[in-house]
């Protein structure tokens, strides 16, 4: 959503307003430095209050983190949020309201992201104007979120701190995932490289058994049998790893904080 904020009824009296937005943070779009060619971080704002979208955009209009800009996406309901995530699966951070279509629409959205989509990388920061509806301690223990803030406490500085912490964690998770995938590829290639000489060793040993086993003493026969048995067992182990790549996977829970 890129147009003007839509008006959807009354807004809560306790919320961050444009007057809260200071210019004390170091934002870089206007300081003359060259713009990075790196893709911007995608941040999804899910909130039914147009003023919250406007203030968030004002506060983060020129924000940069680790030499990357910030692209803000808008959703005015949990349903719109699900659509935005479907269109932008690489969203790094969700700034999420709790009370929207229903009192727990935001919490249901968290379950959708974590359980239905299986997305454990995206960071989620809850922002609510009605903390009594969803008590902070209960929510942080029950739902896989990264921070919980009331809208009145989110000045531009606090908002940027939450943004930076969430993006740093997301970036680390992505780097860890890429390293793990590279390790999987290397292990797969190494397994293939091992299979070829191993097959040759087992094959030649079996040929020796067929042709010369009767000419060997008991110790020699036992040695040939041991080479075949151990080579076959190793080949089976490598084949199982290749056929079941999940055996090389790190459990998803180990990749997330």
mmCIF file of C-alpha atoms in Angstrom:
data_model
loop_
_atom_site.group_PDB
_atom_site.id
_atom_site.type_symbol
_atom_site.label_atom_id
_atom_site.label_comp_id
_atom_site.label_asym_id
_atom_site.label_seq_id
_atom_site.Cartn_x
_atom_site.Cartn_y
_atom_site.Cartn_z
ATOM 1 C CA UNK A 1 0.000 0.000 0.000
ATOM 2 C CA UNK A 2 1.660 3.239 -1.082
ATOM 3 C CA UNK A 3 -1.148 5.802 -1.180
ATOM 4 C CA UNK A 4 -2.355 8.199 1.481
ATOM 5 C CA UNK A 5 -3.380 6.621 4.821
ATOM 6 C CA UNK A 6 -6.984 5.559 4.931
ATOM 7 C CA UNK A 7 -9.328 6.721 7.670
ATOM 8 C CA UNK A 8 -10.984 3.835 9.478
ATOM 9 C CA UNK A 9 -12.900 5.202 12.377
ATOM 10 C CA UNK A 10 -11.663 6.631 15.648
ATOM 11 C CA UNK A 11 -8.102 6.201 16.784
ATOM 12 C CA UNK A 12 -6.964 5.535 20.314
ATOM 13 C CA UNK A 13 -6.104 8.653 22.325
ATOM 14 C CA UNK A 14 -2.808 7.242 23.617
ATOM 15 C CA UNK A 15 -0.470 6.872 20.680
ATOM 16 C CA UNK A 16 2.656 8.269 19.145
ATOM 17 C CA UNK A 17 2.020 11.428 17.105
ATOM 18 C CA UNK A 18 4.117 13.259 14.509
ATOM 19 C CA UNK A 19 5.265 15.660 17.236
ATOM 20 C CA UNK A 20 7.055 12.753 18.936
ATOM 21 C CA UNK A 21 9.357 12.262 15.969
ATOM 22 C CA UNK A 22 12.759 13.848 16.584
ATOM 23 C CA UNK A 23 15.654 14.428 14.210
ATOM 24 C CA UNK A 24 18.285 13.195 16.675
ATOM 25 C CA UNK A 25 18.867 9.824 15.020
ATOM 26 C CA UNK A 26 21.452 9.290 12.346
ATOM 27 C CA UNK A 27 19.539 8.779 9.134
ATOM 28 C CA UNK A 28 21.501 8.903 5.917
ATOM 29 C CA UNK A 29 19.398 9.724 2.870
ATOM 30 C CA UNK A 30 20.091 13.433 3.185
ATOM 31 C CA UNK A 31 23.674 13.508 4.443
ATOM 32 C CA UNK A 32 25.397 13.344 1.074
ATOM 33 C CA UNK A 33 26.829 9.832 1.413
ATOM 34 C CA UNK A 34 26.522 7.469 -1.568
ATOM 35 C CA UNK A 35 23.497 5.188 -1.443
ATOM 36 C CA UNK A 36 24.274 1.487 -1.026
ATOM 37 C CA UNK A 37 23.353 -0.882 -3.834
ATOM 38 C CA UNK A 38 22.266 -3.505 -1.296
ATOM 39 C CA UNK A 39 18.578 -4.378 -1.263
ATOM 40 C CA UNK A 40 16.666 -2.578 1.505
ATOM 41 C CA UNK A 41 15.352 -4.320 4.588
ATOM 42 C CA UNK A 42 11.617 -4.921 4.255
ATOM 43 C CA UNK A 43 9.543 -3.841 7.252
ATOM 44 C CA UNK A 44 5.813 -4.592 7.344
ATOM 45 C CA UNK A 45 3.534 -2.316 9.367
ATOM 46 C CA UNK A 46 0.331 -4.130 10.360
ATOM 47 C CA UNK A 47 -1.971 -1.697 12.155
ATOM 48 C CA UNK A 48 -5.533 -0.466 11.650
ATOM 49 C CA UNK A 49 -4.694 3.112 12.681
ATOM 50 C CA UNK A 50 -3.656 5.306 9.722
ATOM 51 C CA UNK A 51 -1.912 7.732 12.083
ATOM 52 C CA UNK A 52 0.427 4.961 13.261
ATOM 53 C CA UNK A 53 1.422 4.236 9.668
ATOM 54 C CA UNK A 54 2.031 7.922 9.027
ATOM 55 C CA UNK A 55 4.132 8.438 12.151
ATOM 56 C CA UNK A 56 6.137 5.254 11.556
ATOM 57 C CA UNK A 57 6.876 6.336 8.006
ATOM 58 C CA UNK A 58 7.935 9.754 9.218
ATOM 59 C CA UNK A 59 10.232 8.285 11.879
ATOM 60 C CA UNK A 60 11.851 5.741 9.549
ATOM 61 C CA UNK A 61 11.687 7.634 6.260
ATOM 62 C CA UNK A 62 15.476 7.844 5.879
ATOM 63 C CA UNK A 63 16.581 5.093 8.230
ATOM 64 C CA UNK A 64 19.508 2.891 7.291
ATOM 65 C CA UNK A 65 21.015 -0.091 9.048
ATOM 66 C CA UNK A 66 24.254 -1.820 8.084
ATOM 67 C CA UNK A 67 24.439 0.228 4.889
ATOM 68 C CA UNK A 68 20.986 -0.850 3.762
ATOM 69 C CA UNK A 69 17.861 1.252 3.518
ATOM 70 C CA UNK A 70 14.435 0.353 4.854
ATOM 71 C CA UNK A 71 11.409 -0.355 2.655
ATOM 72 C CA UNK A 72 8.120 0.056 4.514
ATOM 73 C CA UNK A 73 5.080 -2.001 3.560
ATOM 74 C CA UNK A 74 1.562 -1.214 4.826
ATOM 75 C CA UNK A 75 -1.263 -3.460 5.972
ATOM 76 C CA UNK A 76 -4.351 -2.127 7.762
ATOM 77 C CA UNK A 77 -5.620 -5.474 9.022
ATOM 78 C CA UNK A 78 -4.333 -8.939 9.778
ATOM 79 C CA UNK A 79 -5.855 -10.140 6.499
ATOM 80 C CA UNK A 80 -3.927 -7.492 4.565
ATOM 81 C CA UNK A 81 -0.829 -8.475 6.527
ATOM 82 C CA UNK A 82 -1.155 -12.080 5.385
ATOM 83 C CA UNK A 83 -1.465 -10.900 1.795
ATOM 84 C CA UNK A 84 1.623 -8.710 2.113
ATOM 85 C CA UNK A 85 3.644 -11.602 3.536
ATOM 86 C CA UNK A 86 2.547 -13.816 0.670
ATOM 87 C CA UNK A 87 3.748 -11.161 -1.784
ATOM 88 C CA UNK A 88 6.931 -10.391 0.205
ATOM 89 C CA UNK A 89 8.204 -13.553 1.932
ATOM 90 C CA UNK A 90 11.525 -11.808 2.597
ATOM 91 C CA UNK A 91 10.067 -9.345 5.107
ATOM 92 C CA UNK A 92 12.638 -8.933 7.878
ATOM 93 C CA UNK A 93 10.505 -7.238 10.548
ATOM 94 C CA UNK A 94 6.805 -6.927 11.327
ATOM 95 C CA UNK A 95 5.577 -4.026 13.455
ATOM 96 C CA UNK A 96 2.285 -5.530 14.579
ATOM 97 C CA UNK A 97 -0.772 -4.139 16.329
ATOM 98 C CA UNK A 98 -2.703 -6.473 18.632
ATOM 99 C CA UNK A 99 -6.294 -5.221 18.430
ATOM 100 C CA UNK A 100 -7.549 -4.910 14.853
ATOM 101 C CA UNK A 101 -10.418 -6.935 13.355
ATOM 102 C CA UNK A 102 -10.726 -8.570 16.767
ATOM 103 C CA UNK A 103 -9.130 -8.196 20.184
ATOM 104 C CA UNK A 104 -6.570 -10.892 19.373
ATOM 105 C CA UNK A 105 -6.179 -10.393 15.615
ATOM 106 C CA UNK A 106 -2.494 -9.576 16.041
ATOM 107 C CA UNK A 107 -1.844 -12.637 18.188
ATOM 108 C CA UNK A 108 -3.597 -14.853 15.657
ATOM 109 C CA UNK A 109 -1.396 -13.262 13.005
ATOM 110 C CA UNK A 110 1.694 -14.306 14.988
ATOM 111 C CA UNK A 111 0.474 -17.909 15.000
ATOM 112 C CA UNK A 112 -0.158 -17.682 11.249
ATOM 113 C CA UNK A 113 3.396 -16.531 10.625
ATOM 114 C CA UNK A 114 5.114 -19.009 12.925
ATOM 115 C CA UNK A 115 2.891 -22.081 12.640
ATOM 116 C CA UNK A 116 1.045 -21.890 9.315
ATOM 117 C CA UNK A 117 3.817 -20.314 7.247
ATOM 118 C CA UNK A 118 6.613 -21.857 9.293
ATOM 119 C CA UNK A 119 8.465 -18.543 9.105
ATOM 120 C CA UNK A 120 10.721 -18.371 12.154
ATOM 121 C CA UNK A 121 13.192 -15.893 10.677
ATOM 122 C CA UNK A 122 11.075 -12.751 10.455
ATOM 123 C CA UNK A 123 11.244 -10.657 13.614
ATOM 124 C CA UNK A 124 7.952 -9.538 15.174
ATOM 125 C CA UNK A 125 7.526 -6.497 17.428
ATOM 126 C CA UNK A 126 4.085 -6.063 18.969
ATOM 127 C CA UNK A 127 2.825 -2.497 19.382
ATOM 128 C CA UNK A 128 -0.422 -1.962 21.203
ATOM 129 C CA UNK A 129 -2.480 0.965 22.386
ATOM 130 C CA UNK A 130 -4.457 -1.293 24.728
ATOM 131 C CA UNK A 131 -1.935 -3.217 26.865
ATOM 132 C CA UNK A 132 -4.687 -4.423 29.184
ATOM 133 C CA UNK A 133 -6.145 -6.566 26.400
ATOM 134 C CA UNK A 134 -2.892 -8.483 25.939
ATOM 135 C CA UNK A 135 -0.667 -8.321 29.059
ATOM 136 C CA UNK A 136 3.009 -8.118 28.104
ATOM 137 C CA UNK A 137 4.311 -10.992 30.242
ATOM 138 C CA UNK A 138 1.594 -13.390 29.150
ATOM 139 C CA UNK A 139 2.065 -12.530 25.483
ATOM 140 C CA UNK A 140 5.866 -12.706 25.444
ATOM 141 C CA UNK A 141 5.758 -16.154 27.098
ATOM 142 C CA UNK A 142 2.985 -17.554 24.926
ATOM 143 C CA UNK A 143 3.844 -16.167 21.480
ATOM 144 C CA UNK A 144 7.046 -16.246 19.434
ATOM 145 C CA UNK A 145 7.607 -12.503 19.304
ATOM 146 C CA UNK A 146 10.768 -10.469 19.808
ATOM 147 C CA UNK A 147 9.536 -7.367 21.591
ATOM 148 C CA UNK A 148 6.382 -5.887 23.090
ATOM 149 C CA UNK A 149 5.829 -2.139 23.247
ATOM 150 C CA UNK A 150 2.969 0.223 23.967
ATOM 151 C CA UNK A 151 2.448 2.813 21.279
ATOM 152 C CA UNK A 152 2.887 5.667 23.752
ATOM 153 C CA UNK A 153 6.456 4.598 24.624
ATOM 154 C CA UNK A 154 7.624 4.222 21.022
ATOM 155 C CA UNK A 155 9.350 7.529 20.354
ATOM 156 C CA UNK A 156 11.425 7.714 17.206
ATOM 157 C CA UNK A 157 14.558 6.769 19.139
ATOM 158 C CA UNK A 158 12.970 3.723 20.785
ATOM 159 C CA UNK A 159 11.456 2.710 17.472
ATOM 160 C CA UNK A 160 14.853 2.836 15.797
ATOM 161 C CA UNK A 161 16.445 0.822 18.617
ATOM 162 C CA UNK A 162 13.783 -1.885 18.206
ATOM 163 C CA UNK A 163 14.244 -1.769 14.445
ATOM 164 C CA UNK A 164 18.037 -2.093 14.615
ATOM 165 C CA UNK A 165 17.966 -4.955 17.137
ATOM 166 C CA UNK A 166 15.410 -6.877 15.086
ATOM 167 C CA UNK A 167 17.236 -6.363 11.782
ATOM 168 C CA UNK A 168 20.552 -7.398 13.305
ATOM 169 C CA UNK A 169 19.022 -10.653 14.543
ATOM 170 C CA UNK A 170 17.336 -11.284 11.194
ATOM 171 C CA UNK A 171 20.617 -10.664 9.368
ATOM 172 C CA UNK A 172 22.466 -13.090 11.626
ATOM 173 C CA UNK A 173 19.819 -15.750 11.067
ATOM 174 C CA UNK A 174 20.073 -15.332 7.307
ATOM 175 C CA UNK A 175 23.869 -15.561 7.418
ATOM 176 C CA UNK A 176 23.667 -18.692 9.571
ATOM 177 C CA UNK A 177 21.148 -20.262 7.228
ATOM 178 C CA UNK A 178 23.310 -19.515 4.171
ATOM 179 C CA UNK A 179 26.375 -20.980 5.869
ATOM 180 C CA UNK A 180 24.413 -24.088 6.796
ATOM 181 C CA UNK A 181 23.118 -24.509 3.236
ATOM 182 C CA UNK A 182 26.662 -24.148 1.904
ATOM 183 C CA UNK A 183 27.823 -26.816 4.348
ATOM 184 C CA UNK A 184 25.036 -29.100 3.121
ATOM 185 C CA UNK A 185 26.117 -28.620 -0.492
ATOM 186 C CA UNK A 186 29.725 -29.366 0.383
ATOM 187 C CA UNK A 187 28.740 -32.473 2.322
ATOM 188 C CA UNK A 188 26.603 -33.652 -0.590
ATOM 189 C CA UNK A 189 29.455 -33.149 -3.052
ATOM 190 C CA UNK A 190 31.916 -34.893 -0.725
ATOM 191 C CA UNK A 191 29.556 -37.839 -0.379
ATOM 192 C CA UNK A 192 29.399 -38.244 -4.135
ATOM 193 C CA UNK A 193 33.184 -38.003 -4.366
ATOM 194 C CA UNK A 194 33.565 -40.738 -1.771
ATOM 195 C CA UNK A 195 31.140 -43.112 -3.444
ATOM 196 C CA UNK A 196 33.162 -43.611 -6.633
ATOM 197 C CA UNK A 197 36.458 -44.870 -5.129
ATOM 198 C CA UNK A 198 34.563 -46.805 -2.476
ATOM 199 C CA UNK A 199 32.601 -48.707 -5.122
ATOM 200 C CA UNK A 200 35.865 -49.462 -6.899
ATOM 201 C CA UNK A 201 37.465 -50.825 -3.728
ATOM 202 C CA UNK A 202 34.493 -53.056 -2.943
ATOM 203 C CA UNK A 203 34.206 -54.188 -6.556
ATOM 204 C CA UNK A 204 37.862 -55.132 -6.926
ATOM 205 C CA UNK A 205 37.826 -56.915 -3.565
ATOM 206 C CA UNK A 206 34.762 -58.927 -4.571
ATOM 207 C CA UNK A 207 36.542 -59.838 -7.821
ATOM 208 C CA UNK A 208 39.518 -61.098 -5.821
ATOM 209 C CA UNK A 209 37.152 -63.163 -3.688
ATOM 210 C CA UNK A 210 35.599 -64.832 -6.720
ATOM 211 C CA UNK A 211 38.889 -65.574 -8.435
ATOM 212 C CA UNK A 212 41.393 -66.249 -5.650
ATOM 213 C CA UNK A 213 39.549 -66.885 -2.385
ATOM 214 C CA UNK A 214 40.301 -70.624 -2.529
ATOM 215 C CA UNK A 215 44.037 -69.885 -2.857
ATOM 216 C CA UNK A 216 44.135 -67.807 0.337
ATOM 217 C CA UNK A 217 44.662 -69.053 3.845
ATOM 218 C CA UNK A 218 42.097 -68.395 6.570
ATOM 219 C CA UNK A 219 43.589 -65.022 7.528
ATOM 220 C CA UNK A 220 43.631 -63.819 3.929
ATOM 221 C CA UNK A 221 40.018 -64.812 3.407
ATOM 222 C CA UNK A 222 39.013 -63.016 6.597
ATOM 223 C CA UNK A 223 40.781 -59.829 5.452
ATOM 224 C CA UNK A 224 39.000 -59.831 2.074
ATOM 225 C CA UNK A 225 35.652 -60.447 3.730
ATOM 226 C CA UNK A 226 36.307 -57.579 6.154
ATOM 227 C CA UNK A 227 37.123 -55.166 3.293
ATOM 228 C CA UNK A 228 33.897 -56.077 1.479
ATOM 229 C CA UNK A 229 31.721 -55.907 4.588
ATOM 230 C CA UNK A 230 33.086 -52.564 5.800
ATOM 231 C CA UNK A 231 33.129 -51.042 2.334
ATOM 232 C CA UNK A 232 29.510 -52.090 1.763
ATOM 233 C CA UNK A 233 28.469 -50.655 5.143
ATOM 234 C CA UNK A 234 30.202 -47.345 4.389
ATOM 235 C CA UNK A 235 28.603 -47.166 0.941
ATOM 236 C CA UNK A 236 25.168 -47.757 2.481
ATOM 237 C CA UNK A 237 25.743 -45.012 5.047
ATOM 238 C CA UNK A 238 26.755 -42.506 2.376
ATOM 239 C CA UNK A 239 23.787 -43.480 0.183
ATOM 240 C CA UNK A 240 21.404 -42.951 3.094
ATOM 241 C CA UNK A 241 22.822 -39.455 3.647
ATOM 242 C CA UNK A 242 22.329 -38.619 -0.019
ATOM 243 C CA UNK A 243 18.800 -39.999 -0.134
ATOM 244 C CA UNK A 244 17.792 -38.324 3.150
ATOM 245 C CA UNK A 245 19.154 -34.771 3.039
ATOM 246 C CA UNK A 246 17.167 -34.015 6.195
ATOM 247 C CA UNK A 247 19.803 -36.018 8.043
ATOM 248 C CA UNK A 248 22.175 -33.136 7.335
ATOM 249 C CA UNK A 249 19.673 -30.472 8.322
ATOM 250 C CA UNK A 250 19.985 -28.478 11.502
ATOM 251 C CA UNK A 251 16.643 -28.459 13.374
ATOM 252 C CA UNK A 252 14.905 -25.192 12.558
ATOM 253 C CA UNK A 253 14.591 -24.320 16.224
ATOM 254 C CA UNK A 254 18.370 -24.217 16.493
ATOM 255 C CA UNK A 255 18.507 -21.447 13.916
ATOM 256 C CA UNK A 256 16.192 -19.087 15.759
ATOM 257 C CA UNK A 257 16.277 -16.982 18.817
#
